[in-house]
Coordinates of N, CA, C and O in Angstrom, one line a residue:
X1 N -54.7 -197.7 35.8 CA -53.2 -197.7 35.7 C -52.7 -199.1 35.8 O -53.2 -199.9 36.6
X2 N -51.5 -199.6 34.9 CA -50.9 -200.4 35.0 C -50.1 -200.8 36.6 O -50.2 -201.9 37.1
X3 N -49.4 -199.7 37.0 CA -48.5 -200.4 37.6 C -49.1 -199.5 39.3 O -50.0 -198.7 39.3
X4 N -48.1 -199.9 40.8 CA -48.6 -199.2 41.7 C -47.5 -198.0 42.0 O -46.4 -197.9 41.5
X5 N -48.2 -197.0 42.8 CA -47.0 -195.9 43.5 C -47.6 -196.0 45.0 O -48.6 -196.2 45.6
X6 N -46.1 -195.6 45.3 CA -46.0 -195.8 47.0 C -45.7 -194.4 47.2 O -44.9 -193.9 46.4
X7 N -46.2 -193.7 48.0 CA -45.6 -192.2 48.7 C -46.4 -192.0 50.0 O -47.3 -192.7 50.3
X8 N -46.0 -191.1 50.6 CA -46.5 -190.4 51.3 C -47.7 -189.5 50.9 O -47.8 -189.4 49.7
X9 N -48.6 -188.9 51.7 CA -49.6 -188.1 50.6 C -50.2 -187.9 51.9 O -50.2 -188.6 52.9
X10 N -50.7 -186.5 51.8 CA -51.3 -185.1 53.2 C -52.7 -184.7 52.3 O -52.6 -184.1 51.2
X11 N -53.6 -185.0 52.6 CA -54.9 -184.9 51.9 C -55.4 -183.4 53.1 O -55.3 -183.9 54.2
X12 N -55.6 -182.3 53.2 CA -55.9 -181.1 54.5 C -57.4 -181.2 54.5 O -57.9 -181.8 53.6
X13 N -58.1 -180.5 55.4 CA -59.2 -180.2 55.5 C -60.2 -179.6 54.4 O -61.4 -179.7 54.2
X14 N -59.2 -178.8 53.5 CA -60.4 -178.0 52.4 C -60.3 -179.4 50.8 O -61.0 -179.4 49.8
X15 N -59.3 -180.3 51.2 CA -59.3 -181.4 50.1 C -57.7 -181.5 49.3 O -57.2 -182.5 48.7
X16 N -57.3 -180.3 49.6 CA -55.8 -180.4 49.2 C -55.0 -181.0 48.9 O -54.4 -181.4 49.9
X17 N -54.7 -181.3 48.1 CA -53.2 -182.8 48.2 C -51.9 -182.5 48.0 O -51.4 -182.0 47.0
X18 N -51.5 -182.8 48.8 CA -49.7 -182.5 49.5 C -49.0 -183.4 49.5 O -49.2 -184.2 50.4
X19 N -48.0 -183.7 48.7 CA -46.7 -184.8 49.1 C -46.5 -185.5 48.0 O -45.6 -186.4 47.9
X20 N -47.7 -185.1 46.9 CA -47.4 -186.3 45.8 C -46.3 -186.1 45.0 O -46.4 -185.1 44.3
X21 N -45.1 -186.8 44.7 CA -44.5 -186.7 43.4 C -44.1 -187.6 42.5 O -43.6 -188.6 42.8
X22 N -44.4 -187.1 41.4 CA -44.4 -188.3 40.3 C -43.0 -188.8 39.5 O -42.8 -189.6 38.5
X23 N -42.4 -188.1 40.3 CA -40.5 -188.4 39.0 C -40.7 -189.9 38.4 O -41.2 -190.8 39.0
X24 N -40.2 -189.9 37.4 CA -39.8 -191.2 36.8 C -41.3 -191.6 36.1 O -41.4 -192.2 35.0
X25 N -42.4 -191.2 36.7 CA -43.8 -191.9 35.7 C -43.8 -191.3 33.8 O -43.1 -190.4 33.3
X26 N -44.4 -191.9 33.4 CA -44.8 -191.2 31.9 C -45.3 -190.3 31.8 O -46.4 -190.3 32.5
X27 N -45.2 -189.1 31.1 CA -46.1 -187.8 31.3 C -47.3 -188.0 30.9 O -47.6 -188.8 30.0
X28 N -48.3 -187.1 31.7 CA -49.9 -187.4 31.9 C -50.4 -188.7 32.5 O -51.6 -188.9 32.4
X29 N -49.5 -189.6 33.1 CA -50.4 -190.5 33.7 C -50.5 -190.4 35.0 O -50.7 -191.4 35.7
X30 N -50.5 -189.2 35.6 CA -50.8 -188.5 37.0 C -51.4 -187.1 36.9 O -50.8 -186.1 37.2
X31 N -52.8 -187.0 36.4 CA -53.3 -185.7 36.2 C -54.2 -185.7 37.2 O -54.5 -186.7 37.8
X32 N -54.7 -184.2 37.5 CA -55.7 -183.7 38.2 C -57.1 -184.4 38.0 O -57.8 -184.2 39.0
X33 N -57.7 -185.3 36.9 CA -58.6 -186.3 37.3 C -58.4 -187.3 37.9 O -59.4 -187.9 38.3
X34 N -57.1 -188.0 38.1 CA -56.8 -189.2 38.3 C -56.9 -188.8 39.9 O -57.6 -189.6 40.6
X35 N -56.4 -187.8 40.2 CA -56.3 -187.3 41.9 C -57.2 -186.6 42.5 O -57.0 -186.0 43.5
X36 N -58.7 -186.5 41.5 CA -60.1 -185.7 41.5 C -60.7 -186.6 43.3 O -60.2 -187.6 43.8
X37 N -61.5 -185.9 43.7 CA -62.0 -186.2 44.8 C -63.0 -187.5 44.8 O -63.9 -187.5 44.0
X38 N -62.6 -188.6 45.7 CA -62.8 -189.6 46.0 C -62.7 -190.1 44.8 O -63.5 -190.8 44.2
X39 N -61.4 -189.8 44.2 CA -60.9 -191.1 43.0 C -60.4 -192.8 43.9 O -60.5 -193.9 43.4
X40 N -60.0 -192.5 44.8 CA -59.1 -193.4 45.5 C -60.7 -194.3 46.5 O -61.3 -194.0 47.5
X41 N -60.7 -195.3 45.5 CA -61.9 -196.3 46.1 C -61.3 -197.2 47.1 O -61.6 -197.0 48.3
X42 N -60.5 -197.9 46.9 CA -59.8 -198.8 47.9 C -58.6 -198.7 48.6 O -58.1 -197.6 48.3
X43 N -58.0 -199.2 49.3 CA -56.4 -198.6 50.3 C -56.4 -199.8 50.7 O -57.3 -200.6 50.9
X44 N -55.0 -199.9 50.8 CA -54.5 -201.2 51.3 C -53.7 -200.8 52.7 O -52.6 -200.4 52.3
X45 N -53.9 -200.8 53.6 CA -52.6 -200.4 54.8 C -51.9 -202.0 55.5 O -52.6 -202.8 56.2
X46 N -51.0 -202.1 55.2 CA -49.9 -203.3 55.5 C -50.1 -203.5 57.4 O -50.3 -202.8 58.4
X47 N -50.1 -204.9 57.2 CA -50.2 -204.7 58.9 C -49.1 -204.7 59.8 O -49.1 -205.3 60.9
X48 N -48.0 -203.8 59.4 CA -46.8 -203.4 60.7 C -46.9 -202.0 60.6 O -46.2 -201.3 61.3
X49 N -47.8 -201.5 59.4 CA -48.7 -199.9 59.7 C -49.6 -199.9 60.7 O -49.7 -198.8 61.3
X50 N -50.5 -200.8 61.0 CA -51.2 -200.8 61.7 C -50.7 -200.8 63.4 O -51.1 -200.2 64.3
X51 N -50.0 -201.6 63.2 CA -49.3 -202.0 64.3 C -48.3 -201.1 65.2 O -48.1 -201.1 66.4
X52 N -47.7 -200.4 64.1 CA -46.4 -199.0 64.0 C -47.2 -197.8 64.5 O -46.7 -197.0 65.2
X53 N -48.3 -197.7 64.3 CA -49.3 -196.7 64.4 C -49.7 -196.6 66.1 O -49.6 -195.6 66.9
X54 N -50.1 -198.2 66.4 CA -50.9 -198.8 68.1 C -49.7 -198.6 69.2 O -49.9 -198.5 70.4
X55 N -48.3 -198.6 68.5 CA -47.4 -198.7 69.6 C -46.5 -197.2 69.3 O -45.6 -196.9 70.1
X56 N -46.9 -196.5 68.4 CA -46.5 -194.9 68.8 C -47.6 -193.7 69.1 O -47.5 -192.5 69.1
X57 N -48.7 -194.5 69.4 CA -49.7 -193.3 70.1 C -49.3 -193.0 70.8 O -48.8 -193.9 71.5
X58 N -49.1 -191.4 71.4 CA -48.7 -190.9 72.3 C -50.2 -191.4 73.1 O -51.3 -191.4 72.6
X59 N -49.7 -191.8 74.7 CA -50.8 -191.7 75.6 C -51.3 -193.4 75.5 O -51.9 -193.7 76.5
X60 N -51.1 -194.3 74.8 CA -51.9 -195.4 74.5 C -50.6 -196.6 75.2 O -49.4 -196.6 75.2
X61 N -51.6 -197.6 75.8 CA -50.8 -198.7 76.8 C -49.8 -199.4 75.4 O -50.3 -199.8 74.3
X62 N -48.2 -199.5 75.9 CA -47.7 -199.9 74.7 C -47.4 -201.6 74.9 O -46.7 -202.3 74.2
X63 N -47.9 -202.0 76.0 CA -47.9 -203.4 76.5 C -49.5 -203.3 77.4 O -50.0 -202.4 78.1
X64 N -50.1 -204.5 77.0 CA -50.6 -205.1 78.1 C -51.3 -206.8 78.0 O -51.4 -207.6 77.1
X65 N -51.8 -206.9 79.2 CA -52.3 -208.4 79.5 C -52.7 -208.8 80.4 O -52.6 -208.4 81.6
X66 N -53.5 -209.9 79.9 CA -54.4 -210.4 81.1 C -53.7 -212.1 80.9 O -53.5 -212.5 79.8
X67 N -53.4 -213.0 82.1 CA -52.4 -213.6 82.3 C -53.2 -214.6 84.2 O -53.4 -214.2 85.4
X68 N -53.3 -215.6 83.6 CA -54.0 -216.6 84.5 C -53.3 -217.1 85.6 O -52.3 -216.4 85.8
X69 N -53.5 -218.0 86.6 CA -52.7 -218.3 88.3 C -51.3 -218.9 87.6 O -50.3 -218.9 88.2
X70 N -51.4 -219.5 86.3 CA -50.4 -220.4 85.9 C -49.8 -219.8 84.9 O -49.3 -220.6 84.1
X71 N -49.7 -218.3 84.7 CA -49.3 -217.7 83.8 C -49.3 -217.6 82.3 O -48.3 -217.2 81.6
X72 N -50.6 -218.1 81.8 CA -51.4 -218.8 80.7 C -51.8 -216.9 79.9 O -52.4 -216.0 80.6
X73 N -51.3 -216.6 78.5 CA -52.0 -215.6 78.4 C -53.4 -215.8 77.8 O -53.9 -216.3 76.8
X74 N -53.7 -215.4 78.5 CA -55.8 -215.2 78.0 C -55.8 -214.0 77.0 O -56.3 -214.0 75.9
X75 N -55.0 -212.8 77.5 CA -55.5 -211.7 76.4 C -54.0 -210.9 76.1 O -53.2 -211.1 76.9
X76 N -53.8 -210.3 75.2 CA -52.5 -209.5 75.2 C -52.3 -208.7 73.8 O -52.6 -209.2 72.7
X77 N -51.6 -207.5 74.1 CA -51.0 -207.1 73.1 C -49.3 -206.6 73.5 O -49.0 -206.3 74.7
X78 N -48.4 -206.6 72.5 CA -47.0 -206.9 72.3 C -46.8 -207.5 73.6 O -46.2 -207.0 74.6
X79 N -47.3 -208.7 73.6 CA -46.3 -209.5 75.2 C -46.1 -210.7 74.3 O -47.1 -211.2 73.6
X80 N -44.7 -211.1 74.2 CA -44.5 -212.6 73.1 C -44.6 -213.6 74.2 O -44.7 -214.8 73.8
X81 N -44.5 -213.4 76.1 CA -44.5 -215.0 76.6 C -44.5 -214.2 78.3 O -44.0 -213.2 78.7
X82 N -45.1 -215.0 78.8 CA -45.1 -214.8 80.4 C -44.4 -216.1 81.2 O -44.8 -217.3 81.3
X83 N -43.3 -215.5 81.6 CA -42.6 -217.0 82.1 C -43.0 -216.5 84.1 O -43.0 -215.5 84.8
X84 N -43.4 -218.4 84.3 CA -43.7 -218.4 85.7 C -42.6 -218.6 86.6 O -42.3 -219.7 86.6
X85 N -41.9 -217.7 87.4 CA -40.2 -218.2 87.7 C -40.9 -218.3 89.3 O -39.9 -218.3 90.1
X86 N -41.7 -218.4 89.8 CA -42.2 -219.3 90.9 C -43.2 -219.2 91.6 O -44.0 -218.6 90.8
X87 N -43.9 -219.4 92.4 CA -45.5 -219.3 93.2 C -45.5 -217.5 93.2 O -44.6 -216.9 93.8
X88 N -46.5 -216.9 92.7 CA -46.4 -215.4 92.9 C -45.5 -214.7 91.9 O -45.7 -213.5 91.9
X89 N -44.8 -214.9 91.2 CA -43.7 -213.9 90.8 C -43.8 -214.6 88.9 O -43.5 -215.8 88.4
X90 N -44.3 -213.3 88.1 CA -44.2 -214.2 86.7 C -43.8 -213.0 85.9 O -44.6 -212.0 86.0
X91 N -42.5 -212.9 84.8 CA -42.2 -211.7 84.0 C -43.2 -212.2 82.9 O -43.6 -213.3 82.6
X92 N -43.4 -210.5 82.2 CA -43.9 -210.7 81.1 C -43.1 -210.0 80.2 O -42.5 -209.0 80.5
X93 N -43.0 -210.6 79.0 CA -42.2 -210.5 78.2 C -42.4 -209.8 77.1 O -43.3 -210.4 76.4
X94 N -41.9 -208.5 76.4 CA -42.9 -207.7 75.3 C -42.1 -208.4 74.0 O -41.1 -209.0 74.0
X95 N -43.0 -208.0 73.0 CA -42.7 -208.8 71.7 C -41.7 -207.3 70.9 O -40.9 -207.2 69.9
X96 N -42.2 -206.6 71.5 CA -41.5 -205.1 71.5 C -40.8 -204.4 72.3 O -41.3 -203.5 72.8
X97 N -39.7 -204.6 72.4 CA -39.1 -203.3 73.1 C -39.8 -201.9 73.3 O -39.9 -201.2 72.3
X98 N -40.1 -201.4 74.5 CA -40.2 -200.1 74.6 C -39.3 -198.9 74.5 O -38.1 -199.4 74.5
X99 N -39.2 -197.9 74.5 CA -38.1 -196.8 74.3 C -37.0 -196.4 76.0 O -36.0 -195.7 76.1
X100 N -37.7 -197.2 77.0 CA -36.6 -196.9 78.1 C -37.3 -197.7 79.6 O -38.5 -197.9 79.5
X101 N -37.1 -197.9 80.1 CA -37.3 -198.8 81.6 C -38.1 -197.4 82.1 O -38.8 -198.0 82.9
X102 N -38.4 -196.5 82.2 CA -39.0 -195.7 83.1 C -40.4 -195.6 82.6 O -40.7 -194.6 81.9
X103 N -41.1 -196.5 83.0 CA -42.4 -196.8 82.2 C -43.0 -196.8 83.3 O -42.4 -197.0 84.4
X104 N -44.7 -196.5 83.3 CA -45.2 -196.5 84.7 C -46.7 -197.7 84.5 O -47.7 -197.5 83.8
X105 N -46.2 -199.2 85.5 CA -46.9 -200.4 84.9 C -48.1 -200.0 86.0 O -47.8 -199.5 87.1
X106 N -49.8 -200.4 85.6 CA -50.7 -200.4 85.9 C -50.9 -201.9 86.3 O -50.9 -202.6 85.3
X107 N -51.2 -202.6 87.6 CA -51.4 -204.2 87.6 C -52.6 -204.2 88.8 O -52.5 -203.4 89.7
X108 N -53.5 -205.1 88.7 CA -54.7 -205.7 89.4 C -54.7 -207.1 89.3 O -54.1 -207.9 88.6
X109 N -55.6 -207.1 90.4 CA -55.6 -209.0 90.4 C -57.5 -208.9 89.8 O -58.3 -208.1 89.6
X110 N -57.4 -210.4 89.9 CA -59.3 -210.3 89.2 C -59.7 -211.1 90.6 O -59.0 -212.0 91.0
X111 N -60.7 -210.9 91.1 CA -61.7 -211.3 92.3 C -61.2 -211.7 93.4 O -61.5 -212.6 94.1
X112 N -59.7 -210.4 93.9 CA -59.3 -210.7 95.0 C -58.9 -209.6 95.5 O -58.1 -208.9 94.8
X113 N -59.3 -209.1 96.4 CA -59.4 -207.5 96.8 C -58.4 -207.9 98.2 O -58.0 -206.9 98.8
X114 N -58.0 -208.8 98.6 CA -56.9 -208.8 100.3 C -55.8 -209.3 99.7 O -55.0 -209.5 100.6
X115 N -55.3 -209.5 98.2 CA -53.8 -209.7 98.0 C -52.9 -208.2 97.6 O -53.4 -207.1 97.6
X116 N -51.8 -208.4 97.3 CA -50.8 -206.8 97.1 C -50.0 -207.5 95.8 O -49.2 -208.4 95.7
X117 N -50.7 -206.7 94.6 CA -49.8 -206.9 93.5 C -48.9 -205.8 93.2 O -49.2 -204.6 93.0
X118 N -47.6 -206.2 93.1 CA -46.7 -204.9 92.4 C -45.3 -205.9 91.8 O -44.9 -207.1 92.1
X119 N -44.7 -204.6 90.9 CA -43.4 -204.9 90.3 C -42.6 -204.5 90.7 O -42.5 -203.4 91.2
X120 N -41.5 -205.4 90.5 CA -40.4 -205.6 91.5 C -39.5 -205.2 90.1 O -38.3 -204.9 90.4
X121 N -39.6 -205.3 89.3 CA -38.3 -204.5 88.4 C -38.6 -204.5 87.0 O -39.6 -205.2 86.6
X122 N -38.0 -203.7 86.3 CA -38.7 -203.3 84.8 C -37.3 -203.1 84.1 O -36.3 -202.5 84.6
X123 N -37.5 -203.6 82.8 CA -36.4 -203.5 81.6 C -37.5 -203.0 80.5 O -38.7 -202.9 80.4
X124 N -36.4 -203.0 79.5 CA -36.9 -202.4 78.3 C -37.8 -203.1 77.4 O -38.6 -202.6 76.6
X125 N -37.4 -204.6 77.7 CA -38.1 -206.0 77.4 C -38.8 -207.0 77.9 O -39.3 -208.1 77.5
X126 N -38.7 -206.2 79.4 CA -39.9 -207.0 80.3 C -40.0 -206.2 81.4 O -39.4 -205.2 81.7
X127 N -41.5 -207.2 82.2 CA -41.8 -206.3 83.8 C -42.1 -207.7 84.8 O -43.0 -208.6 84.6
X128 N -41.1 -207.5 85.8 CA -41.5 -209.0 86.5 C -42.6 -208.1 87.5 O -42.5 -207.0 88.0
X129 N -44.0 -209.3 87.5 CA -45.2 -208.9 88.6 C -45.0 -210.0 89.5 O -44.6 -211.1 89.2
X130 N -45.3 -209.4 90.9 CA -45.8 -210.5 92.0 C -46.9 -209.8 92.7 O -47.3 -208.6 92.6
X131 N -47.5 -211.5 93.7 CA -48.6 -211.3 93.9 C -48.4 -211.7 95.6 O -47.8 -212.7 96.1
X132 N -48.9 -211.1 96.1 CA -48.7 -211.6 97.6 C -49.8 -211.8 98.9 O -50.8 -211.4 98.3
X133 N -50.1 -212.0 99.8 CA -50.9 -212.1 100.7 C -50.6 -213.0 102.1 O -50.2 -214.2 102.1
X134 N -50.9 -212.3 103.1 CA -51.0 -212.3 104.1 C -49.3 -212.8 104.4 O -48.4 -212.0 104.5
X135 N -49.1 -214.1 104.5 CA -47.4 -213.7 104.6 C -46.4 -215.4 103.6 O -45.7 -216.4 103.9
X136 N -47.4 -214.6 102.1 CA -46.5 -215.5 101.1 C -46.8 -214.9 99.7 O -47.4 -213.9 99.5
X137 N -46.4 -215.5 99.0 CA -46.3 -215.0 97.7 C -47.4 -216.2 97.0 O -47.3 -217.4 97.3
X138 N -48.5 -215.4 95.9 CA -49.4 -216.7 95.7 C -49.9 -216.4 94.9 O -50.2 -215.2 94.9
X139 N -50.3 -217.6 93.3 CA -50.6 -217.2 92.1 C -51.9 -216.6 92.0 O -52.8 -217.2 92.6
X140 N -52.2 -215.5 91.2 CA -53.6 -215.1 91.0 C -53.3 -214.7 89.8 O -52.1 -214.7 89.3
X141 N -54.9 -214.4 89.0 CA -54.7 -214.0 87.4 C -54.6 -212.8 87.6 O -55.0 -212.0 88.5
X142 N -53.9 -212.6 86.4 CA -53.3 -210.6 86.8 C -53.9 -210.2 85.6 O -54.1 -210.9 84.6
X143 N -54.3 -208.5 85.9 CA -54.7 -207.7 84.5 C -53.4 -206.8 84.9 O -53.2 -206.5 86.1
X144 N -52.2 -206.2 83.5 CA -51.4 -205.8 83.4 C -51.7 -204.3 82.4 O -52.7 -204.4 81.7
X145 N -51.0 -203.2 82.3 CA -51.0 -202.2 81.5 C -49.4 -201.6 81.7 O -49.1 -201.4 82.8
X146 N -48.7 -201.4 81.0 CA -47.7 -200.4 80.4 C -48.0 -199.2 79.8 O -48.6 -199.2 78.7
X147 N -47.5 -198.1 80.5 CA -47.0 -197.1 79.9 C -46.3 -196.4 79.8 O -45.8 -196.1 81.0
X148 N -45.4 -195.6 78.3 CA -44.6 -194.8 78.6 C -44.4 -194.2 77.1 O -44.9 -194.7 76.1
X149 N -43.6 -193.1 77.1 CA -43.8 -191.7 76.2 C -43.6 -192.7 74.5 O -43.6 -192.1 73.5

């Protein structure tokens, strides 16, 4: 074929194909061989499908990160910046909005089992974490997770 088509298309378990329509093509250049089984060698999926896909799994972290004493990201997905607003206390910032503040954040520190990490407040576009011990607030690297519906 000359040219491309964009649709939706439901391929079912017995091989079926559902959703295709052809308005506007030339007649016969969409027949039952062209849509024969495994005619379709290659697929292209755009990468904000990819991405559109990772952040609407029901069940799957729609933020997270791993984030050093100096607030350096080492690993992350949708976090665009972790700002350090003082010894202990650093927001992280999603590159995505989530659907509502009532999100339930998952946080650890790495090779310090006597400090107390938790979050002190949550928006739709960030989660400030702090880190504390014994009787101050003090930088450690954090592993972070988001979730919510």
């Amino acid at each position: 074929l000359d040219y491309c088509i964009t649709m939706s298309i439901t391929i079912n378990g017995s091989g079926t194909l559902a959703g295709v329509s052809v308005g506007g093509l030339p007649d016969g250049s969409v027949d039952a061989d062209t849509l024969a089984t495994d005619a379709v060698t290659t697929v292209k999926i755009e990468d904000d499908a990819v991405t559109d896909a990772k952040q609407n799994l029901n069940g799957a972290a729609k933020v997270w990160c791993f984030y050093s004493n100096t607030g350096a990201i080492q690993k992350s997905f949708n976090v665009s910046s972790v700002t350090d607003n003082s010894t202990g206390k650093h927001t992280v910032n999603f590159t995505n909005a989530v659907s509502d503040s009532n999100y339930v954040v998952v946080i650890g520190l790495e090779n310090n089992l006597t400090q107390t990490p938790w979050v002190s407040s949550k928006t739709t576009t960030s989660a400030r974490c702090n880190t504390y011990q014994d009787s101050g607030f003090t930088d450690q690297t954090v592993h972070m997770a988001l979730f919510c519906p």
